């Protein structure tokens, strides 16, 4: 029975690794490329033809938010958030594993609350049919993407807490440890 659970958990982690490190990364790369292309068209249009891209700023804002929130689950699963180690030197070595688990638990709660708030915002945005000022692009899709990515980050933290004991979720073979 334990062997079956181990195989299932390995398959699940492999599928999640594909989602977190490939699918989200490729979508983020496309968003970054589009943001770069829209900025180029906007600047060239404004400087050479005195005709900037209408709504270019709004589209860039949308793509920037998309890029940030697509990166959130990837950074979380890799345990690469910015951290400040003010108290690390004063914590004894035998308490370091407990400190790691407590930090992961606090992060899980914080991300869980943020996910819940974003889902509430998504429902409210959908019911109000909020749009941007110039191009009138609906906000709902962006807020659902933000809530989904935050939920994926929360799921990564939960798995890190219970499966990896606070360590990074995936052991990527392509990245070098420094």
mmCIF file of the C-alpha atoms, coordinates in Angstrom:
data_MODEL
# 
_entry.id   MODEL 
# 
loop_
_atom_site.group_PDB 
_atom_site.id 
_atom_site.type_symbol 
_atom_site.label_atom_id 
_atom_site.label_alt_id 
_atom_site.label_comp_id 
_atom_site.label_asym_id 
_atom_site.label_entity_id 
_atom_site.label_seq_id 
_atom_site.pdbx_PDB_ins_code 
_atom_site.Cartn_x 
_atom_site.Cartn_y 
_atom_site.Cartn_z 
_atom_site.occupancy 
_atom_site.B_iso_or_equiv 
_atom_site.pdbx_formal_charge 
_atom_site.auth_seq_id 
_atom_site.auth_comp_id 
_atom_site.auth_asym_id 
_atom_site.auth_atom_id 
_atom_site.pdbx_PDB_model_num 
ATOM 1   C CA . UNK A 1 1   ? 0.000   0.000  0.000   1.00 0.00 ? 1   UNK A CA 1 
ATOM 2   C CA . UNK A 1 2   ? 2.829   2.395  0.868   1.00 0.00 ? 2   UNK A CA 1 
ATOM 3   C CA . UNK A 1 3   ? 4.494   1.699  -2.503  1.00 0.00 ? 3   UNK A CA 1 
ATOM 4   C CA . UNK A 1 4   ? 1.280   2.604  -4.337  1.00 0.00 ? 4   UNK A CA 1 
ATOM 5   C CA . UNK A 1 5   ? 0.958   5.867  -2.381  1.00 0.00 ? 5   UNK A CA 1 
ATOM 6   C CA . UNK A 1 6   ? 4.608   6.648  -3.057  1.00 0.00 ? 6   UNK A CA 1 
ATOM 7   C CA . UNK A 1 7   ? 4.131   6.114  -6.812  1.00 0.00 ? 7   UNK A CA 1 
ATOM 8   C CA . UNK A 1 8   ? 0.976   8.236  -6.833  1.00 0.00 ? 8   UNK A CA 1 
ATOM 9   C CA . UNK A 1 9   ? 2.668   11.042 -4.903  1.00 0.00 ? 9   UNK A CA 1 
ATOM 10  C CA . UNK A 1 10  ? 5.688   10.928 -7.240  1.00 0.00 ? 10  UNK A CA 1 
ATOM 11  C CA . UNK A 1 11  ? 3.405   11.161 -10.286 1.00 0.00 ? 11  UNK A CA 1 
ATOM 12  C CA . UNK A 1 12  ? 1.481   14.009 -8.695  1.00 0.00 ? 12  UNK A CA 1 
ATOM 13  C CA . UNK A 1 13  ? 4.673   15.899 -7.902  1.00 0.00 ? 13  UNK A CA 1 
ATOM 14  C CA . UNK A 1 14  ? 5.935   15.315 -11.452 1.00 0.00 ? 14  UNK A CA 1 
ATOM 15  C CA . UNK A 1 15  ? 2.686   16.680 -12.918 1.00 0.00 ? 15  UNK A CA 1 
ATOM 16  C CA . UNK A 1 16  ? 2.754   19.662 -10.576 1.00 0.00 ? 16  UNK A CA 1 
ATOM 17  C CA . UNK A 1 17  ? 6.394   20.309 -11.414 1.00 0.00 ? 17  UNK A CA 1 
ATOM 18  C CA . UNK A 1 18  ? 5.428   20.409 -15.100 1.00 0.00 ? 18  UNK A CA 1 
ATOM 19  C CA . UNK A 1 19  ? 2.630   22.880 -14.324 1.00 0.00 ? 19  UNK A CA 1 
ATOM 20  C CA . UNK A 1 20  ? 4.701   25.120 -12.079 1.00 0.00 ? 20  UNK A CA 1 
ATOM 21  C CA . UNK A 1 21  ? 8.003   25.091 -13.954 1.00 0.00 ? 21  UNK A CA 1 
ATOM 22  C CA . UNK A 1 22  ? 6.909   24.722 -17.573 1.00 0.00 ? 22  UNK A CA 1 
ATOM 23  C CA . UNK A 1 23  ? 3.323   25.829 -18.224 1.00 0.00 ? 23  UNK A CA 1 
ATOM 24  C CA . UNK A 1 24  ? 3.394   28.896 -15.969 1.00 0.00 ? 24  UNK A CA 1 
ATOM 25  C CA . UNK A 1 25  ? 6.892   29.796 -17.143 1.00 0.00 ? 25  UNK A CA 1 
ATOM 26  C CA . UNK A 1 26  ? 5.938   29.667 -20.829 1.00 0.00 ? 26  UNK A CA 1 
ATOM 27  C CA . UNK A 1 27  ? 2.784   31.717 -20.289 1.00 0.00 ? 27  UNK A CA 1 
ATOM 28  C CA . UNK A 1 28  ? 4.836   34.259 -18.307 1.00 0.00 ? 28  UNK A CA 1 
ATOM 29  C CA . UNK A 1 29  ? 7.390   34.387 -21.131 1.00 0.00 ? 29  UNK A CA 1 
ATOM 30  C CA . UNK A 1 30  ? 4.638   35.116 -23.651 1.00 0.00 ? 30  UNK A CA 1 
ATOM 31  C CA . UNK A 1 31  ? 3.241   37.843 -21.362 1.00 0.00 ? 31  UNK A CA 1 
ATOM 32  C CA . UNK A 1 32  ? 6.701   39.393 -21.045 1.00 0.00 ? 32  UNK A CA 1 
ATOM 33  C CA . UNK A 1 33  ? 7.227   39.287 -24.810 1.00 0.00 ? 33  UNK A CA 1 
ATOM 34  C CA . UNK A 1 34  ? 3.826   40.920 -25.431 1.00 0.00 ? 34  UNK A CA 1 
ATOM 35  C CA . UNK A 1 35  ? 4.591   43.582 -22.845 1.00 0.00 ? 35  UNK A CA 1 
ATOM 36  C CA . UNK A 1 36  ? 7.897   44.303 -24.579 1.00 0.00 ? 36  UNK A CA 1 
ATOM 37  C CA . UNK A 1 37  ? 6.243   44.391 -28.024 1.00 0.00 ? 37  UNK A CA 1 
ATOM 38  C CA . UNK A 1 38  ? 3.435   46.720 -26.892 1.00 0.00 ? 38  UNK A CA 1 
ATOM 39  C CA . UNK A 1 39  ? 5.946   49.056 -25.239 1.00 0.00 ? 39  UNK A CA 1 
ATOM 40  C CA . UNK A 1 40  ? 8.033   49.096 -28.437 1.00 0.00 ? 40  UNK A CA 1 
ATOM 41  C CA . UNK A 1 41  ? 5.012   49.878 -30.624 1.00 0.00 ? 41  UNK A CA 1 
ATOM 42  C CA . UNK A 1 42  ? 3.854   52.555 -28.177 1.00 0.00 ? 42  UNK A CA 1 
ATOM 43  C CA . UNK A 1 43  ? 7.251   54.279 -27.990 1.00 0.00 ? 43  UNK A CA 1 
ATOM 44  C CA . UNK A 1 44  ? 7.917   54.111 -31.744 1.00 0.00 ? 44  UNK A CA 1 
ATOM 45  C CA . UNK A 1 45  ? 4.401   55.322 -32.498 1.00 0.00 ? 45  UNK A CA 1 
ATOM 46  C CA . UNK A 1 46  ? 4.691   58.193 -30.055 1.00 0.00 ? 46  UNK A CA 1 
ATOM 47  C CA . UNK A 1 47  ? 8.221   59.315 -30.972 1.00 0.00 ? 47  UNK A CA 1 
ATOM 48  C CA . UNK A 1 48  ? 8.228   58.791 -34.749 1.00 0.00 ? 48  UNK A CA 1 
ATOM 49  C CA . UNK A 1 49  ? 4.603   59.284 -35.727 1.00 0.00 ? 49  UNK A CA 1 
ATOM 50  C CA . UNK A 1 50  ? 3.228   61.329 -32.801 1.00 0.00 ? 50  UNK A CA 1 
ATOM 51  C CA . UNK A 1 51  ? 0.573   58.639 -32.413 1.00 0.00 ? 51  UNK A CA 1 
ATOM 52  C CA . UNK A 1 52  ? 0.983   56.438 -29.339 1.00 0.00 ? 52  UNK A CA 1 
ATOM 53  C CA . UNK A 1 53  ? -0.755  53.085 -29.090 1.00 0.00 ? 53  UNK A CA 1 
ATOM 54  C CA . UNK A 1 54  ? -4.256  53.756 -27.749 1.00 0.00 ? 54  UNK A CA 1 
ATOM 55  C CA . UNK A 1 55  ? -4.614  52.029 -24.381 1.00 0.00 ? 55  UNK A CA 1 
ATOM 56  C CA . UNK A 1 56  ? -1.016  50.817 -24.432 1.00 0.00 ? 56  UNK A CA 1 
ATOM 57  C CA . UNK A 1 57  ? -0.591  51.761 -20.797 1.00 0.00 ? 57  UNK A CA 1 
ATOM 58  C CA . UNK A 1 58  ? -3.667  49.722 -19.776 1.00 0.00 ? 58  UNK A CA 1 
ATOM 59  C CA . UNK A 1 59  ? -2.511  46.657 -21.678 1.00 0.00 ? 59  UNK A CA 1 
ATOM 60  C CA . UNK A 1 60  ? 0.957   46.966 -20.158 1.00 0.00 ? 60  UNK A CA 1 
ATOM 61  C CA . UNK A 1 61  ? -0.585  47.178 -16.664 1.00 0.00 ? 61  UNK A CA 1 
ATOM 62  C CA . UNK A 1 62  ? -2.605  44.022 -17.328 1.00 0.00 ? 62  UNK A CA 1 
ATOM 63  C CA . UNK A 1 63  ? 0.420   42.153 -18.639 1.00 0.00 ? 63  UNK A CA 1 
ATOM 64  C CA . UNK A 1 64  ? 2.585   43.287 -15.718 1.00 0.00 ? 64  UNK A CA 1 
ATOM 65  C CA . UNK A 1 65  ? 0.030   42.021 -13.191 1.00 0.00 ? 65  UNK A CA 1 
ATOM 66  C CA . UNK A 1 66  ? -0.220  38.786 -15.190 1.00 0.00 ? 66  UNK A CA 1 
ATOM 67  C CA . UNK A 1 67  ? 3.546   38.383 -15.179 1.00 0.00 ? 67  UNK A CA 1 
ATOM 68  C CA . UNK A 1 68  ? 3.872   39.007 -11.447 1.00 0.00 ? 68  UNK A CA 1 
ATOM 69  C CA . UNK A 1 69  ? 1.118   36.604 -10.454 1.00 0.00 ? 69  UNK A CA 1 
ATOM 70  C CA . UNK A 1 70  ? 2.246   33.882 -12.899 1.00 0.00 ? 70  UNK A CA 1 
ATOM 71  C CA . UNK A 1 71  ? 5.663   34.038 -11.260 1.00 0.00 ? 71  UNK A CA 1 
ATOM 72  C CA . UNK A 1 72  ? 4.244   33.760 -7.744  1.00 0.00 ? 72  UNK A CA 1 
ATOM 73  C CA . UNK A 1 73  ? 3.596   29.977 -7.741  1.00 0.00 ? 73  UNK A CA 1 
ATOM 74  C CA . UNK A 1 74  ? 6.959   29.307 -9.405  1.00 0.00 ? 74  UNK A CA 1 
ATOM 75  C CA . UNK A 1 75  ? 8.887   31.363 -6.871  1.00 0.00 ? 75  UNK A CA 1 
ATOM 76  C CA . UNK A 1 76  ? 6.915   29.829 -3.998  1.00 0.00 ? 76  UNK A CA 1 
ATOM 77  C CA . UNK A 1 77  ? 7.452   26.219 -5.134  1.00 0.00 ? 77  UNK A CA 1 
ATOM 78  C CA . UNK A 1 78  ? 11.175  26.889 -5.543  1.00 0.00 ? 78  UNK A CA 1 
ATOM 79  C CA . UNK A 1 79  ? 11.280  28.489 -2.064  1.00 0.00 ? 79  UNK A CA 1 
ATOM 80  C CA . UNK A 1 80  ? 12.960  31.539 -3.581  1.00 0.00 ? 80  UNK A CA 1 
ATOM 81  C CA . UNK A 1 81  ? 11.015  34.376 -1.969  1.00 0.00 ? 81  UNK A CA 1 
ATOM 82  C CA . UNK A 1 82  ? 13.086  37.229 -0.591  1.00 0.00 ? 82  UNK A CA 1 
ATOM 83  C CA . UNK A 1 83  ? 13.768  36.608 3.066   1.00 0.00 ? 83  UNK A CA 1 
ATOM 84  C CA . UNK A 1 84  ? 15.441  38.634 5.765   1.00 0.00 ? 84  UNK A CA 1 
ATOM 85  C CA . UNK A 1 85  ? 17.502  36.666 8.238   1.00 0.00 ? 85  UNK A CA 1 
ATOM 86  C CA . UNK A 1 86  ? 17.578  39.068 11.167  1.00 0.00 ? 86  UNK A CA 1 
ATOM 87  C CA . UNK A 1 87  ? 17.141  36.353 13.794  1.00 0.00 ? 87  UNK A CA 1 
ATOM 88  C CA . UNK A 1 88  ? 18.880  33.443 12.053  1.00 0.00 ? 88  UNK A CA 1 
ATOM 89  C CA . UNK A 1 89  ? 22.167  33.982 13.854  1.00 0.00 ? 89  UNK A CA 1 
ATOM 90  C CA . UNK A 1 90  ? 20.463  33.873 17.256  1.00 0.00 ? 90  UNK A CA 1 
ATOM 91  C CA . UNK A 1 91  ? 18.429  30.697 16.618  1.00 0.00 ? 91  UNK A CA 1 
ATOM 92  C CA . UNK A 1 92  ? 20.244  27.541 17.757  1.00 0.00 ? 92  UNK A CA 1 
ATOM 93  C CA . UNK A 1 93  ? 20.958  24.927 15.088  1.00 0.00 ? 93  UNK A CA 1 
ATOM 94  C CA . UNK A 1 94  ? 18.633  22.328 16.639  1.00 0.00 ? 94  UNK A CA 1 
ATOM 95  C CA . UNK A 1 95  ? 15.686  24.762 16.294  1.00 0.00 ? 95  UNK A CA 1 
ATOM 96  C CA . UNK A 1 96  ? 16.336  25.595 12.603  1.00 0.00 ? 96  UNK A CA 1 
ATOM 97  C CA . UNK A 1 97  ? 13.989  22.846 11.281  1.00 0.00 ? 97  UNK A CA 1 
ATOM 98  C CA . UNK A 1 98  ? 11.223  24.063 13.600  1.00 0.00 ? 98  UNK A CA 1 
ATOM 99  C CA . UNK A 1 99  ? 11.857  27.656 12.487  1.00 0.00 ? 99  UNK A CA 1 
ATOM 100 C CA . UNK A 1 100 ? 11.551  26.572 8.840   1.00 0.00 ? 100 UNK A CA 1 
ATOM 101 C CA . UNK A 1 101 ? 8.241   24.815 9.507   1.00 0.00 ? 101 UNK A CA 1 
ATOM 102 C CA . UNK A 1 102 ? 6.847   27.795 11.447  1.00 0.00 ? 102 UNK A CA 1 
ATOM 103 C CA . UNK A 1 103 ? 7.815   30.184 8.656   1.00 0.00 ? 103 UNK A CA 1 
ATOM 104 C CA . UNK A 1 104 ? 6.174   27.891 6.096   1.00 0.00 ? 104 UNK A CA 1 
ATOM 105 C CA . UNK A 1 105 ? 3.027   27.685 8.244   1.00 0.00 ? 105 UNK A CA 1 
ATOM 106 C CA . UNK A 1 106 ? 2.816   31.488 8.589   1.00 0.00 ? 106 UNK A CA 1 
ATOM 107 C CA . UNK A 1 107 ? 3.326   31.875 4.827   1.00 0.00 ? 107 UNK A CA 1 
ATOM 108 C CA . UNK A 1 108 ? 0.631   29.266 4.151   1.00 0.00 ? 108 UNK A CA 1 
ATOM 109 C CA . UNK A 1 109 ? -1.862  31.132 6.312   1.00 0.00 ? 109 UNK A CA 1 
ATOM 110 C CA . UNK A 1 110 ? -0.976  34.492 4.734   1.00 0.00 ? 110 UNK A CA 1 
ATOM 111 C CA . UNK A 1 111 ? -1.233  33.155 1.189   1.00 0.00 ? 111 UNK A CA 1 
ATOM 112 C CA . UNK A 1 112 ? -4.467  31.331 2.056   1.00 0.00 ? 112 UNK A CA 1 
ATOM 113 C CA . UNK A 1 113 ? -6.046  34.554 3.298   1.00 0.00 ? 113 UNK A CA 1 
ATOM 114 C CA . UNK A 1 114 ? -4.778  36.427 0.220   1.00 0.00 ? 114 UNK A CA 1 
ATOM 115 C CA . UNK A 1 115 ? -6.216  33.723 -2.061  1.00 0.00 ? 115 UNK A CA 1 
ATOM 116 C CA . UNK A 1 116 ? -9.569  33.885 -0.304  1.00 0.00 ? 116 UNK A CA 1 
ATOM 117 C CA . UNK A 1 117 ? -9.659  37.688 -0.602  1.00 0.00 ? 117 UNK A CA 1 
ATOM 118 C CA . UNK A 1 118 ? -8.741  37.550 -4.293  1.00 0.00 ? 118 UNK A CA 1 
ATOM 119 C CA . UNK A 1 119 ? -11.507 35.023 -5.005  1.00 0.00 ? 119 UNK A CA 1 
ATOM 120 C CA . UNK A 1 120 ? -13.983 37.322 -3.241  1.00 0.00 ? 120 UNK A CA 1 
ATOM 121 C CA . UNK A 1 121 ? -12.694 40.205 -5.357  1.00 0.00 ? 121 UNK A CA 1 
ATOM 122 C CA . UNK A 1 122 ? -13.074 38.103 -8.515  1.00 0.00 ? 122 UNK A CA 1 
ATOM 123 C CA . UNK A 1 123 ? -16.708 37.395 -7.706  1.00 0.00 ? 123 UNK A CA 1 
ATOM 124 C CA . UNK A 1 124 ? -17.370 41.058 -6.940  1.00 0.00 ? 124 UNK A CA 1 
ATOM 125 C CA . UNK A 1 125 ? -15.557 42.191 -10.100 1.00 0.00 ? 125 UNK A CA 1 
ATOM 126 C CA . UNK A 1 126 ? -17.636 39.775 -12.154 1.00 0.00 ? 126 UNK A CA 1 
ATOM 127 C CA . UNK A 1 127 ? -20.904 40.932 -10.610 1.00 0.00 ? 127 UNK A CA 1 
ATOM 128 C CA . UNK A 1 128 ? -20.070 44.633 -11.120 1.00 0.00 ? 128 UNK A CA 1 
ATOM 129 C CA . UNK A 1 129 ? -18.696 44.028 -14.656 1.00 0.00 ? 129 UNK A CA 1 
ATOM 130 C CA . UNK A 1 130 ? -15.709 46.313 -13.926 1.00 0.00 ? 130 UNK A CA 1 
ATOM 131 C CA . UNK A 1 131 ? -13.701 47.416 -16.962 1.00 0.00 ? 131 UNK A CA 1 
ATOM 132 C CA . UNK A 1 132 ? -10.695 49.596 -17.690 1.00 0.00 ? 132 UNK A CA 1 
ATOM 133 C CA . UNK A 1 133 ? -11.255 53.286 -18.434 1.00 0.00 ? 133 UNK A CA 1 
ATOM 134 C CA . UNK A 1 134 ? -9.982  53.575 -22.010 1.00 0.00 ? 134 UNK A CA 1 
ATOM 135 C CA . UNK A 1 135 ? -10.287 50.188 -23.732 1.00 0.00 ? 135 UNK A CA 1 
ATOM 136 C CA . UNK A 1 136 ? -13.037 48.892 -21.445 1.00 0.00 ? 136 UNK A CA 1 
ATOM 137 C CA . UNK A 1 137 ? -11.311 45.538 -20.946 1.00 0.00 ? 137 UNK A CA 1 
ATOM 138 C CA . UNK A 1 138 ? -13.120 43.511 -18.258 1.00 0.00 ? 138 UNK A CA 1 
ATOM 139 C CA . UNK A 1 139 ? -11.110 43.062 -15.052 1.00 0.00 ? 139 UNK A CA 1 
ATOM 140 C CA . UNK A 1 140 ? -12.657 39.697 -14.198 1.00 0.00 ? 140 UNK A CA 1 
ATOM 141 C CA . UNK A 1 141 ? -10.228 37.568 -16.219 1.00 0.00 ? 141 UNK A CA 1 
ATOM 142 C CA . UNK A 1 142 ? -7.213  39.229 -14.650 1.00 0.00 ? 142 UNK A CA 1 
ATOM 143 C CA . UNK A 1 143 ? -8.551  38.925 -11.104 1.00 0.00 ? 143 UNK A CA 1 
ATOM 144 C CA . UNK A 1 144 ? -9.438  35.245 -11.660 1.00 0.00 ? 144 UNK A CA 1 
ATOM 145 C CA . UNK A 1 145 ? -5.887  34.664 -12.946 1.00 0.00 ? 145 UNK A CA 1 
ATOM 146 C CA . UNK A 1 146 ? -4.487  36.434 -9.882  1.00 0.00 ? 146 UNK A CA 1 
ATOM 147 C CA . UNK A 1 147 ? -6.664  34.387 -7.536  1.00 0.00 ? 147 UNK A CA 1 
ATOM 148 C CA . UNK A 1 148 ? -5.785  31.138 -9.338  1.00 0.00 ? 148 UNK A CA 1 
ATOM 149 C CA . UNK A 1 149 ? -2.056  31.804 -9.196  1.00 0.00 ? 149 UNK A CA 1 
ATOM 150 C CA . UNK A 1 150 ? -2.252  32.785 -5.543  1.00 0.00 ? 150 UNK A CA 1 
ATOM 151 C CA . UNK A 1 151 ? -4.175  29.573 -4.865  1.00 0.00 ? 151 UNK A CA 1 
ATOM 152 C CA . UNK A 1 152 ? -1.475  27.587 -6.678  1.00 0.00 ? 152 UNK A CA 1 
ATOM 153 C CA . UNK A 1 153 ? 1.141   29.310 -4.504  1.00 0.00 ? 153 UNK A CA 1 
ATOM 154 C CA . UNK A 1 154 ? -0.880  28.393 -1.407  1.00 0.00 ? 154 UNK A CA 1 
ATOM 155 C CA . UNK A 1 155 ? -1.121  24.786 -2.604  1.00 0.00 ? 155 UNK A CA 1 
ATOM 156 C CA . UNK A 1 156 ? 2.647   24.741 -3.095  1.00 0.00 ? 156 UNK A CA 1 
ATOM 157 C CA . UNK A 1 157 ? 3.132   26.006 0.457   1.00 0.00 ? 157 UNK A CA 1 
ATOM 158 C CA . UNK A 1 158 ? 0.761   23.358 1.847   1.00 0.00 ? 158 UNK A CA 1 
ATOM 159 C CA . UNK A 1 159 ? 2.663   20.632 -0.018  1.00 0.00 ? 159 UNK A CA 1 
ATOM 160 C CA . UNK A 1 160 ? 5.971   22.079 1.124   1.00 0.00 ? 160 UNK A CA 1 
ATOM 161 C CA . UNK A 1 161 ? 4.715   22.056 4.700   1.00 0.00 ? 161 UNK A CA 1 
ATOM 162 C CA . UNK A 1 162 ? 3.403   18.489 4.725   1.00 0.00 ? 162 UNK A CA 1 
ATOM 163 C CA . UNK A 1 163 ? 5.544   16.738 2.086   1.00 0.00 ? 163 UNK A CA 1 
ATOM 164 C CA . UNK A 1 164 ? 8.901   18.534 2.182   1.00 0.00 ? 164 UNK A CA 1 
ATOM 165 C CA . UNK A 1 165 ? 8.857   19.926 5.764   1.00 0.00 ? 165 UNK A CA 1 
ATOM 166 C CA . UNK A 1 166 ? 9.382   23.507 4.622   1.00 0.00 ? 166 UNK A CA 1 
ATOM 167 C CA . UNK A 1 167 ? 11.964  22.811 1.937   1.00 0.00 ? 167 UNK A CA 1 
ATOM 168 C CA . UNK A 1 168 ? 11.484  23.638 -1.754  1.00 0.00 ? 168 UNK A CA 1 
ATOM 169 C CA . UNK A 1 169 ? 8.847   21.558 -3.475  1.00 0.00 ? 169 UNK A CA 1 
ATOM 170 C CA . UNK A 1 170 ? 10.678  20.363 -6.576  1.00 0.00 ? 170 UNK A CA 1 
ATOM 171 C CA . UNK A 1 171 ? 14.232  19.212 -7.059  1.00 0.00 ? 171 UNK A CA 1 
ATOM 172 C CA . UNK A 1 172 ? 14.982  20.601 -10.491 1.00 0.00 ? 172 UNK A CA 1 
ATOM 173 C CA . UNK A 1 173 ? 17.855  18.936 -12.295 1.00 0.00 ? 173 UNK A CA 1 
ATOM 174 C CA . UNK A 1 174 ? 18.587  21.934 -14.507 1.00 0.00 ? 174 UNK A CA 1 
ATOM 175 C CA . UNK A 1 175 ? 19.165  24.515 -11.803 1.00 0.00 ? 175 UNK A CA 1 
ATOM 176 C CA . UNK A 1 176 ? 22.461  24.697 -10.022 1.00 0.00 ? 176 UNK A CA 1 
ATOM 177 C CA . UNK A 1 177 ? 22.553  25.294 -6.292  1.00 0.00 ? 177 UNK A CA 1 
ATOM 178 C CA . UNK A 1 178 ? 24.760  28.166 -5.192  1.00 0.00 ? 178 UNK A CA 1 
# 
